[in-house]
PDB file of C-alpha atoms in Angstrom:
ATOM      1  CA  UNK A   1     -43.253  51.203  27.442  1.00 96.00           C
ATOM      2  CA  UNK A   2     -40.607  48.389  26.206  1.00 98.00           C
ATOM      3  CA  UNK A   3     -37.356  48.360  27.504  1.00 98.00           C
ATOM      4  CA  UNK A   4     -34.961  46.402  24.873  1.00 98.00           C
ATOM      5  CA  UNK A   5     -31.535  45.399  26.277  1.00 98.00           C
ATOM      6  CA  UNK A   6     -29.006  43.938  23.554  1.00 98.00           C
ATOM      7  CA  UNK A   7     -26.873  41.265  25.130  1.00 97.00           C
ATOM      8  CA  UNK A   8     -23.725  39.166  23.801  1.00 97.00           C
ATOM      9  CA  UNK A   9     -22.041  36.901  26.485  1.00 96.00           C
ATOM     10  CA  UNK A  10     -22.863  39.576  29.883  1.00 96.00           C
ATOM     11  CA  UNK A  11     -25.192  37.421  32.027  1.00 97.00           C
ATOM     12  CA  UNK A  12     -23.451  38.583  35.152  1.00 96.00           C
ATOM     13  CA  UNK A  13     -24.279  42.379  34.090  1.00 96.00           C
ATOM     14  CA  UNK A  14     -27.346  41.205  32.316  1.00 97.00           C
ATOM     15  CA  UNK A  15     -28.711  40.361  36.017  1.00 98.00           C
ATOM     16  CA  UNK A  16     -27.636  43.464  37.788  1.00 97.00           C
ATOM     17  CA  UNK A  17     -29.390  45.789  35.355  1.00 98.00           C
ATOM     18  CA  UNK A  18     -32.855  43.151  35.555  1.00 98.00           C
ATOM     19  CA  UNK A  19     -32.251  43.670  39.491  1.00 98.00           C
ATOM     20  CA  UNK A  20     -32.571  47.680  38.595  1.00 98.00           C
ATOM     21  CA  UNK A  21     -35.351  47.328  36.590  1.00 98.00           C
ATOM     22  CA  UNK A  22     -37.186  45.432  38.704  1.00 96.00           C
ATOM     23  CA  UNK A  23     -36.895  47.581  41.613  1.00 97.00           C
ATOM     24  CA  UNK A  24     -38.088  50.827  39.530  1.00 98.00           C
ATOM     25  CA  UNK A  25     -40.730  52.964  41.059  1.00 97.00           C
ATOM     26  CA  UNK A  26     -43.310  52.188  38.190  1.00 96.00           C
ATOM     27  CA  UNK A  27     -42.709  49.078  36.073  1.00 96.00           C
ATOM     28  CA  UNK A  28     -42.286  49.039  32.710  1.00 96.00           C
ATOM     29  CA  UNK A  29     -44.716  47.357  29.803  1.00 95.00           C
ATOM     30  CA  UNK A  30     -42.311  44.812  29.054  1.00 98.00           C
ATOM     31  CA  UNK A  31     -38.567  44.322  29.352  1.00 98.00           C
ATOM     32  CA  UNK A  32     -37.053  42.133  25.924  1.00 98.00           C
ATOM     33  CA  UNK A  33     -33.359  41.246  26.329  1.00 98.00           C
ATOM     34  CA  UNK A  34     -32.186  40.678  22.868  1.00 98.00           C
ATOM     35  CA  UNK A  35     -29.734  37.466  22.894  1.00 98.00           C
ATOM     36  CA  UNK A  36     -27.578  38.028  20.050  1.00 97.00           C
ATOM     37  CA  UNK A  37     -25.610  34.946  19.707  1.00 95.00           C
ATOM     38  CA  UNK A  38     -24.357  34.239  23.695  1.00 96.00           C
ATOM     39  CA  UNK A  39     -22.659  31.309  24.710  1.00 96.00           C
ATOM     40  CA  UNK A  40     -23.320  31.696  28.417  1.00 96.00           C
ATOM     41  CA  UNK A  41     -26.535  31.767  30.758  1.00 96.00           C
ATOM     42  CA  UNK A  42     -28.051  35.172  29.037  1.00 97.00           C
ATOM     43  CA  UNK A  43     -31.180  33.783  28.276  1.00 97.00           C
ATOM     44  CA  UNK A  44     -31.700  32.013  31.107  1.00 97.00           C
ATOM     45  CA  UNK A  45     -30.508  34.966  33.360  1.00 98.00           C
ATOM     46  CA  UNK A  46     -33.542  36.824  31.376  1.00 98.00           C
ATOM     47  CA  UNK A  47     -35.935  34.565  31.476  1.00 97.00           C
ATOM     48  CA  UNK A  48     -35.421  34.153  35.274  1.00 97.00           C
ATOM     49  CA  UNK A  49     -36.375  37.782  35.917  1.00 97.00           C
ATOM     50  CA  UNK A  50     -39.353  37.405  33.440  1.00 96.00           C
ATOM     51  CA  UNK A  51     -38.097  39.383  30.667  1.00 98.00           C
ATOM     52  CA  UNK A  52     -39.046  38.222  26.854  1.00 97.00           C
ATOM     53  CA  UNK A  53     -36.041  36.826  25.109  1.00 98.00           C
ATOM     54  CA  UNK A  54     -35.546  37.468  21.330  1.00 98.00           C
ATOM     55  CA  UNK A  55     -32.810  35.596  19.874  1.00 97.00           C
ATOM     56  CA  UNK A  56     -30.665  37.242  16.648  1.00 97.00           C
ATOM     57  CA  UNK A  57     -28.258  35.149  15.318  1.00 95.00           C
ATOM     58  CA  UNK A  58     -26.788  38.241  13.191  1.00 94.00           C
ATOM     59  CA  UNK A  59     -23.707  39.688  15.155  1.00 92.00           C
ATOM     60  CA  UNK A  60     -24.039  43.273  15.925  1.00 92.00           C
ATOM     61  CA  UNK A  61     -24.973  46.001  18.685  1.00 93.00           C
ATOM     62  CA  UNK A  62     -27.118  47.834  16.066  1.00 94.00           C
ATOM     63  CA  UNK A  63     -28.766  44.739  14.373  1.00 96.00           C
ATOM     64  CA  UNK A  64     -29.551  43.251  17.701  1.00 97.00           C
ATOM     65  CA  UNK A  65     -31.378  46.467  19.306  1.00 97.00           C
ATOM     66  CA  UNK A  66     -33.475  46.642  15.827  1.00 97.00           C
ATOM     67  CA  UNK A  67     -34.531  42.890  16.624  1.00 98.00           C
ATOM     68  CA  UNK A  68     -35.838  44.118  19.855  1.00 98.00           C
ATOM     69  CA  UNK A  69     -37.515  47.597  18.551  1.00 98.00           C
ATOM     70  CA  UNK A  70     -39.049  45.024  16.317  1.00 98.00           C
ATOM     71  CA  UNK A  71     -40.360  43.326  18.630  1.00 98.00           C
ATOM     72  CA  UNK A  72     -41.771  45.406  20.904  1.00 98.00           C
ATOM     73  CA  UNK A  73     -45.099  46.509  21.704  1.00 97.00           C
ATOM     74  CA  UNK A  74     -44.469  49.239  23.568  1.00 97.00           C
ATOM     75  CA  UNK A  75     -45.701  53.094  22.453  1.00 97.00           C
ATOM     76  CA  UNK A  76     -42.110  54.402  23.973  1.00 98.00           C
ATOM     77  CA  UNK A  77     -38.732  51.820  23.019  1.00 98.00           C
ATOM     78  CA  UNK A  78     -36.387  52.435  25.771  1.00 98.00           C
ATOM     79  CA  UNK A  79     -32.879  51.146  25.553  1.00 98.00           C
ATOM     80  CA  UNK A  80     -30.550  50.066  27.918  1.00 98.00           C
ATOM     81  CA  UNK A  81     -27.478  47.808  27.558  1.00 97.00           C
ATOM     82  CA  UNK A  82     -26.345  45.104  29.570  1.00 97.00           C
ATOM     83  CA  UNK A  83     -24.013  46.551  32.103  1.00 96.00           C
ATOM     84  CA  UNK A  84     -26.544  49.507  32.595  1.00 97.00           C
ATOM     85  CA  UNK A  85     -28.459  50.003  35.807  1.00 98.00           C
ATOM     86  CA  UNK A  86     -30.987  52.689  35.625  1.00 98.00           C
ATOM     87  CA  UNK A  87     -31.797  54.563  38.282  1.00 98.00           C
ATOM     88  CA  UNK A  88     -35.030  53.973  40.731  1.00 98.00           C
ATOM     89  CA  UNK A  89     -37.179  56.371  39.192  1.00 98.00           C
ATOM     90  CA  UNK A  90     -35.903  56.033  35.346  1.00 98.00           C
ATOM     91  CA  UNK A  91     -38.913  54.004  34.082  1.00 98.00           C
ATOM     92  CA  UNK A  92     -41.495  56.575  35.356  1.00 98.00           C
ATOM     93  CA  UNK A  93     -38.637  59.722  33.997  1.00 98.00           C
ATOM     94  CA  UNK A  94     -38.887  58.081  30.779  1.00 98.00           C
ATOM     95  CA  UNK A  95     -42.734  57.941  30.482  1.00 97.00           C
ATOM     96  CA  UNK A  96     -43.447  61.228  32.336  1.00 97.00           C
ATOM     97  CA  UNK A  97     -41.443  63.340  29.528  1.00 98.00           C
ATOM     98  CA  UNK A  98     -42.972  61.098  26.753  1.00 98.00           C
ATOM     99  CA  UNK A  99     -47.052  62.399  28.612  1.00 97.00           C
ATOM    100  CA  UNK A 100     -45.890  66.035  28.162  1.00 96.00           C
ATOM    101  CA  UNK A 101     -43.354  66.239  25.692  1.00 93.00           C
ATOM    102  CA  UNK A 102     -46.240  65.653  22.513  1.00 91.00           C
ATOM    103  CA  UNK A 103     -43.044  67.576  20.225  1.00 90.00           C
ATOM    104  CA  UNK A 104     -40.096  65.256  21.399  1.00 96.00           C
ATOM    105  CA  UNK A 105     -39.437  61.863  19.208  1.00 97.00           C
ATOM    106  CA  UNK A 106     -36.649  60.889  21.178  1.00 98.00           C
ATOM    107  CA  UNK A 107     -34.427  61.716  24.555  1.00 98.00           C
ATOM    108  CA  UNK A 108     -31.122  60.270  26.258  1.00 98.00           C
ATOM    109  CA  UNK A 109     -29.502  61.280  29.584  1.00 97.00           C
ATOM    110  CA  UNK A 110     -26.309  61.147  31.399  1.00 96.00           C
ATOM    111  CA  UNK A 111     -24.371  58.276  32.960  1.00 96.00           C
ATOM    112  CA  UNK A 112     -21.899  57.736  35.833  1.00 96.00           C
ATOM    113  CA  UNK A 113     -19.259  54.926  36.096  1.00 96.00           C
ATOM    114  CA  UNK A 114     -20.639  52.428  38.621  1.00 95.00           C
ATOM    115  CA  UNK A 115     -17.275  50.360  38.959  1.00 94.00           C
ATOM    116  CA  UNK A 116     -13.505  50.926  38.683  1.00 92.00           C
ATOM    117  CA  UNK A 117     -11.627  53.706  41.149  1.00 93.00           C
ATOM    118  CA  UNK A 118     -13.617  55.781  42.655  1.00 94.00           C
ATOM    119  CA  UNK A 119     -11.776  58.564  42.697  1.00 95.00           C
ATOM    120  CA  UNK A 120     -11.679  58.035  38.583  1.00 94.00           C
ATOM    121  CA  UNK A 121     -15.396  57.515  37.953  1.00 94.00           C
ATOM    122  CA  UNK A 122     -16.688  60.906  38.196  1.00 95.00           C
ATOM    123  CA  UNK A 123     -13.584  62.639  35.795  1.00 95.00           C
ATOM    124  CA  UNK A 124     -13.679  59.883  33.541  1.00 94.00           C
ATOM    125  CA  UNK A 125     -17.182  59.908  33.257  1.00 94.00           C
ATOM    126  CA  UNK A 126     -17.053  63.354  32.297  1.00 94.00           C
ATOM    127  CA  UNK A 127     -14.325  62.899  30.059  1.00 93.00           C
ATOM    128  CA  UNK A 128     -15.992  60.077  28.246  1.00 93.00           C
ATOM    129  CA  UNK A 129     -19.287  61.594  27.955  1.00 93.00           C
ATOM    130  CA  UNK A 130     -18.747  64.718  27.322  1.00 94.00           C
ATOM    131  CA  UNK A 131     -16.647  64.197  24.521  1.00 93.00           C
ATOM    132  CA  UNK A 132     -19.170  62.010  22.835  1.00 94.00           C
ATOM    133  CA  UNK A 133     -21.769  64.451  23.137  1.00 95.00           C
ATOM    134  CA  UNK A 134     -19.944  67.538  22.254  1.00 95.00           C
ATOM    135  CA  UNK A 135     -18.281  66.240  19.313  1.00 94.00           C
ATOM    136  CA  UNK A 136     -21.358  64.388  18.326  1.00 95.00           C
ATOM    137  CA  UNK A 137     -23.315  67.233  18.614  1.00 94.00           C
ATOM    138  CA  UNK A 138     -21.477  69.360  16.422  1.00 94.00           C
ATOM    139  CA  UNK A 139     -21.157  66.712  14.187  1.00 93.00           C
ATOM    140  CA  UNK A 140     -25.296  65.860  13.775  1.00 94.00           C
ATOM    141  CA  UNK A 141     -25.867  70.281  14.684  1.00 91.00           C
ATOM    142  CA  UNK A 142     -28.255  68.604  17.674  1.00 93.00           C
ATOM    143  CA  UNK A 143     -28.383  66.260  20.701  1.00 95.00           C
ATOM    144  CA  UNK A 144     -26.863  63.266  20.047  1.00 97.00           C
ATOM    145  CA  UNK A 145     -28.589  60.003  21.376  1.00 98.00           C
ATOM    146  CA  UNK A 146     -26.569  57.711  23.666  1.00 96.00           C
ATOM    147  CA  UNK A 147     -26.979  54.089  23.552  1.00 92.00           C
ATOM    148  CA  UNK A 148     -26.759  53.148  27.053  1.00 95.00           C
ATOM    149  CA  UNK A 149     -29.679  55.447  27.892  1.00 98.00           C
ATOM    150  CA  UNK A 150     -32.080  55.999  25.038  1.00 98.00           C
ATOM    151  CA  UNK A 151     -35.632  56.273  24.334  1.00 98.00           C
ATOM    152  CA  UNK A 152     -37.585  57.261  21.272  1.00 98.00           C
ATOM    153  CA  UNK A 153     -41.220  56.771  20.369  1.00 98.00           C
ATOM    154  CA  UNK A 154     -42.132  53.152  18.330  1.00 98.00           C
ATOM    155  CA  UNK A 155     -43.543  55.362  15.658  1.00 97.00           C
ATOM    156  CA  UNK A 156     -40.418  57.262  15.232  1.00 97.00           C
ATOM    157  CA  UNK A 157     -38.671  53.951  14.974  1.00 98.00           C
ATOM    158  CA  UNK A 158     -41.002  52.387  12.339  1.00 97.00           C
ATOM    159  CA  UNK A 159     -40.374  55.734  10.498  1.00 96.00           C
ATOM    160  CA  UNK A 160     -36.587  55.232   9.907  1.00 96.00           C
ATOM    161  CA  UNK A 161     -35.990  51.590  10.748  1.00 96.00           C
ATOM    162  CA  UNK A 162     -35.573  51.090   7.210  1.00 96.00           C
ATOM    163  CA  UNK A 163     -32.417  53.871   6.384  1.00 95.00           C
ATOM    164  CA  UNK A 164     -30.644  53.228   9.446  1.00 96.00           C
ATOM    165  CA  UNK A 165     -27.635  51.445   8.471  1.00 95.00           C
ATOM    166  CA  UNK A 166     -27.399  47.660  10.166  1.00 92.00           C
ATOM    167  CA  UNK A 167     -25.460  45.699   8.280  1.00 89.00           C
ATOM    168  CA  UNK A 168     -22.080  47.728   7.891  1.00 91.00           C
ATOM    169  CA  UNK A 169     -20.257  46.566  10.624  1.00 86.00           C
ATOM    170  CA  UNK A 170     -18.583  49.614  11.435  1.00 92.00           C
ATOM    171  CA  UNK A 171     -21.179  51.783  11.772  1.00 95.00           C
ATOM    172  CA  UNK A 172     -21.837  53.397  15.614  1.00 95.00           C
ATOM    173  CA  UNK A 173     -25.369  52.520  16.192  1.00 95.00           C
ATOM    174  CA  UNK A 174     -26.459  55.100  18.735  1.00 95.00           C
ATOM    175  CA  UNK A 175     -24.787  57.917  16.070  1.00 96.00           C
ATOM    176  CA  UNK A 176     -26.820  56.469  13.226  1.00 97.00           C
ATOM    177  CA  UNK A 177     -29.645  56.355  14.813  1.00 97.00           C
ATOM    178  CA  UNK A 178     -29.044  59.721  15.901  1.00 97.00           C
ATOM    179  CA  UNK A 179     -28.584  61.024  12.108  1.00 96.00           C
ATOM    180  CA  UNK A 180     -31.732  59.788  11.095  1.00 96.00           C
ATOM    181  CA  UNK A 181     -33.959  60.929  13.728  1.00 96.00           C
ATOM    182  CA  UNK A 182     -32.970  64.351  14.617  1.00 92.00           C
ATOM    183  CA  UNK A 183     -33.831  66.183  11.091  1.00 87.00           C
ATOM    184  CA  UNK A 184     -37.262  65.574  10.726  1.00 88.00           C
ATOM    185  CA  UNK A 185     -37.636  65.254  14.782  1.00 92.00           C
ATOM    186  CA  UNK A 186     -36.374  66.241  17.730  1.00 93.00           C
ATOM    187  CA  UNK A 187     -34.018  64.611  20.256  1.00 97.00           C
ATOM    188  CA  UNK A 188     -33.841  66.043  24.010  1.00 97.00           C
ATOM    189  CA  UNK A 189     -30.884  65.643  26.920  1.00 97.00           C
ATOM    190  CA  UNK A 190     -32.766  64.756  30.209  1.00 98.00           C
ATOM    191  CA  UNK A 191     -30.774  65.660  32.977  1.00 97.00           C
ATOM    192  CA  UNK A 192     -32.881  63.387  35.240  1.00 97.00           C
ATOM    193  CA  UNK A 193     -32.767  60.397  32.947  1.00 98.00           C
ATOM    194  CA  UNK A 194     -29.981  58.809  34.698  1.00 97.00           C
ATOM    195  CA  UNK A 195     -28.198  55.656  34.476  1.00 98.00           C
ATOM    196  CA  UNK A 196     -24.774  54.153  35.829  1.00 97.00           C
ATOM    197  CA  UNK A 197     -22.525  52.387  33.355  1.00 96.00           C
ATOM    198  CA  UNK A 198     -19.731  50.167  33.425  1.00 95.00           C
ATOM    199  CA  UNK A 199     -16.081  51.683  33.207  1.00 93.00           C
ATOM    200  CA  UNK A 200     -15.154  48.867  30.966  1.00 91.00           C
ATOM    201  CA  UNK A 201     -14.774  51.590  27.809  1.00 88.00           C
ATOM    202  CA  UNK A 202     -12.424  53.007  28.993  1.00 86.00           C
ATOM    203  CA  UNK A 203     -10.533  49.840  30.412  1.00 83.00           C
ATOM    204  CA  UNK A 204     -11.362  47.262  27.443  1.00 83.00           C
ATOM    205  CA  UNK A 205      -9.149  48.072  24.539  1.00 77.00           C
ATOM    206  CA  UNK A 206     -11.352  49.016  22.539  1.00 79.00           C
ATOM    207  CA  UNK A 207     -10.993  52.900  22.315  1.00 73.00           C
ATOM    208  CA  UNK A 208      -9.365  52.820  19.013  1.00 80.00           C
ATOM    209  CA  UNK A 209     -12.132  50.863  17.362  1.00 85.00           C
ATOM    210  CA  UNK A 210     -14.833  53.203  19.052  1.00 87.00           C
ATOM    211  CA  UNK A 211     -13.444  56.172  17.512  1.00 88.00           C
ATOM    212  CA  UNK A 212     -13.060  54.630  14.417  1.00 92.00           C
ATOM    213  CA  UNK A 213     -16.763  53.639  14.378  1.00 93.00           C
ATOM    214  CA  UNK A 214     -17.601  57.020  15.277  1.00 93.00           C
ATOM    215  CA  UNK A 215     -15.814  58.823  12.012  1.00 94.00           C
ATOM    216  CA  UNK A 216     -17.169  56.377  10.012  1.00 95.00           C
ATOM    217  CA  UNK A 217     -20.507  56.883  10.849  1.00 96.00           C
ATOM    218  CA  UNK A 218     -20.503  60.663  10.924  1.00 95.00           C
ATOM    219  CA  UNK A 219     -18.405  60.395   7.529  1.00 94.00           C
ATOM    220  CA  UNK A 220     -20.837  58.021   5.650  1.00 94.00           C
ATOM    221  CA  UNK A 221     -23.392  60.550   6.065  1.00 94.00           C
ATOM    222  CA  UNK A 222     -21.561  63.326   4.209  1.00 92.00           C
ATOM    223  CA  UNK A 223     -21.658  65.382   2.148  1.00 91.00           C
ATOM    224  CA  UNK A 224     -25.869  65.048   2.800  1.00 90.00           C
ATOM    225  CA  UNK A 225     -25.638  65.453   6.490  1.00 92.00           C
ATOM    226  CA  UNK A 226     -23.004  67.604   6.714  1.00 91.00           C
ATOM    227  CA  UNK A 227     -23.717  69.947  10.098  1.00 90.00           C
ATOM    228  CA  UNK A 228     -24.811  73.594   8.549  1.00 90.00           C
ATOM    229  CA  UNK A 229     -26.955  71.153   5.905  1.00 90.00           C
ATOM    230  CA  UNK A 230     -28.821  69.525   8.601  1.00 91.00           C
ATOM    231  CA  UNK A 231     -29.280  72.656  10.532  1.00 89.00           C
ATOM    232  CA  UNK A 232     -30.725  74.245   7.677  1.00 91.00           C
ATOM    233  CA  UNK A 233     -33.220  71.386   6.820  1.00 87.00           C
ATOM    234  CA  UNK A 234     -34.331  71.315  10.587  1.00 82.00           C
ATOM    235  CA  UNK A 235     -35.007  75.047  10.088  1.00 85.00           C
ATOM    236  CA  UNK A 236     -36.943  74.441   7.124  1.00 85.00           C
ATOM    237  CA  UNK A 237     -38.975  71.412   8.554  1.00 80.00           C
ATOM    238  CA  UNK A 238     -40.098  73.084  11.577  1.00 79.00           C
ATOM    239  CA  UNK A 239     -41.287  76.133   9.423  1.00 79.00           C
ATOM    240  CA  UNK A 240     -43.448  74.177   7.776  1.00 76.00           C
ATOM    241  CA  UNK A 241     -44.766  72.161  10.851  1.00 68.00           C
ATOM    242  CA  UNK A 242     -45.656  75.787  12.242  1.00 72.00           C
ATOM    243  CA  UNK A 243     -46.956  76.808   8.777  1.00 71.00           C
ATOM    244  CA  UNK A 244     -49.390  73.827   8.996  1.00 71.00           C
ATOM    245  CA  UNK A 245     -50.421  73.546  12.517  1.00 67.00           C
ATOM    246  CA  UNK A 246     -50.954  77.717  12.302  1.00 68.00           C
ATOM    247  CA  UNK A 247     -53.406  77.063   9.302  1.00 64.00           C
TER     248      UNK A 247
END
């Protein structure tokens, strides 16, 4: 298992999530933090906690987790970003599904705000999140994947690396990603695949350009991917998986 961490300019949340990783219950394979232009210590943060740094030069979340999917070795490409810190028994959550699951190409999990009020973190948290994965969901007709606590199998990755849509700056990566797995495969919610995030979405500015991302992913993908269309087509693929497998 490969856990890829995009990072641009975070070394001081780069270290707390290394600090969670390395304290897991079973380790992972390899942990590549994906430098993707930084101007402070990120690599050297990284490096420090023996993680495998891949430098991309190319600004964006998306382009920079694809360097690190890349790169990794991994059967299982688990994602986590910078100001994540995964829980003690994440790692093993992640790999025990992945043994049993043989149908599931991908799963994500919930996260709680780790910083901020405290009295806020829990409401917000639920705000946030489940307003991404409701309207998401209804948007893709399945689970949608989130970012900050991802995993998907490196075949499934090699199998759509080449549609997902890097270079268009405003495209929401985790969304995207989330389009092109869930027809042909299927995505899961893990209630025990937990994580805590920063509260900084919510606090940096940046909610405007977040749900702007969002529409434009979900509308770049229509009128192809509109909901009852992708329903439909999951229908018909998973027929013909049973057709096959029954023969």
């Amino acid at each position: 298992m490969s856990v890829v961490i995009p990072v641009k300019d975070d070394a001081a949340q780069l270290e707390r999530c290394l600090v969670a990783l390395r304290s897991q219950s079973i380790d992972p394979f390899e942990v590549i933090v994906v430098d993707n232009g930084s101007t402070d210590d990120t690599a050297s943060v990284a490096q420090r906690f023996g993680a495998r740094v891949v430098f991309e030069p190319s600004a964006g979340i998306g382009i920079a987790s694809a360097a690190g999917y890349n790169a990794a070795t991994g059967d299982i490409l688990a994602r986590l970003d910078a100001d994540s810190i995964p829980v003690v028994d994440w790692v093993e959550t992640v790999s025990s599904t992945f043994s049993v699951r043989d149908d599931v190409a991908a799963i994500t999990g919930p996260a709680h705000f780790t910083d901020g009020p405290r009295w806020l973190r829990a409401p917000a948290a639920l705000a946030y999140l489940g307003s991404y994965f409701a309207l998401t969901g209804m948007a893709l007709g399945h689970v949608p994947l989130f970012g900050s606590n991802l995993a998907l199998r490196r075949h499934v990755w090699h199998s759509i690396r080449d549609e997902v849509h890097l270079h268009d700056a405003l495209t929401h990566d985790d969304l995207d990603l989330s389009f092109h797995i869930g027809v042909r495969n299927s995505i899961r919610y893990i209630p025990a695949l937990r994580a805590g995030i920063s509260i900084r979405p919510l606090s940096d500015g940046r909610g405007a350009l977040r749900w702007r991302r969002g529409i434009h992913t979900v509308v770049m993908h229509w009128p192809h991917d509109l909901p009852w269309l992708r329903i439909a087509r999951r229908a018909v693929f998973r027929a013909r998986v049973l057709v096959r497998s029954a023969a």
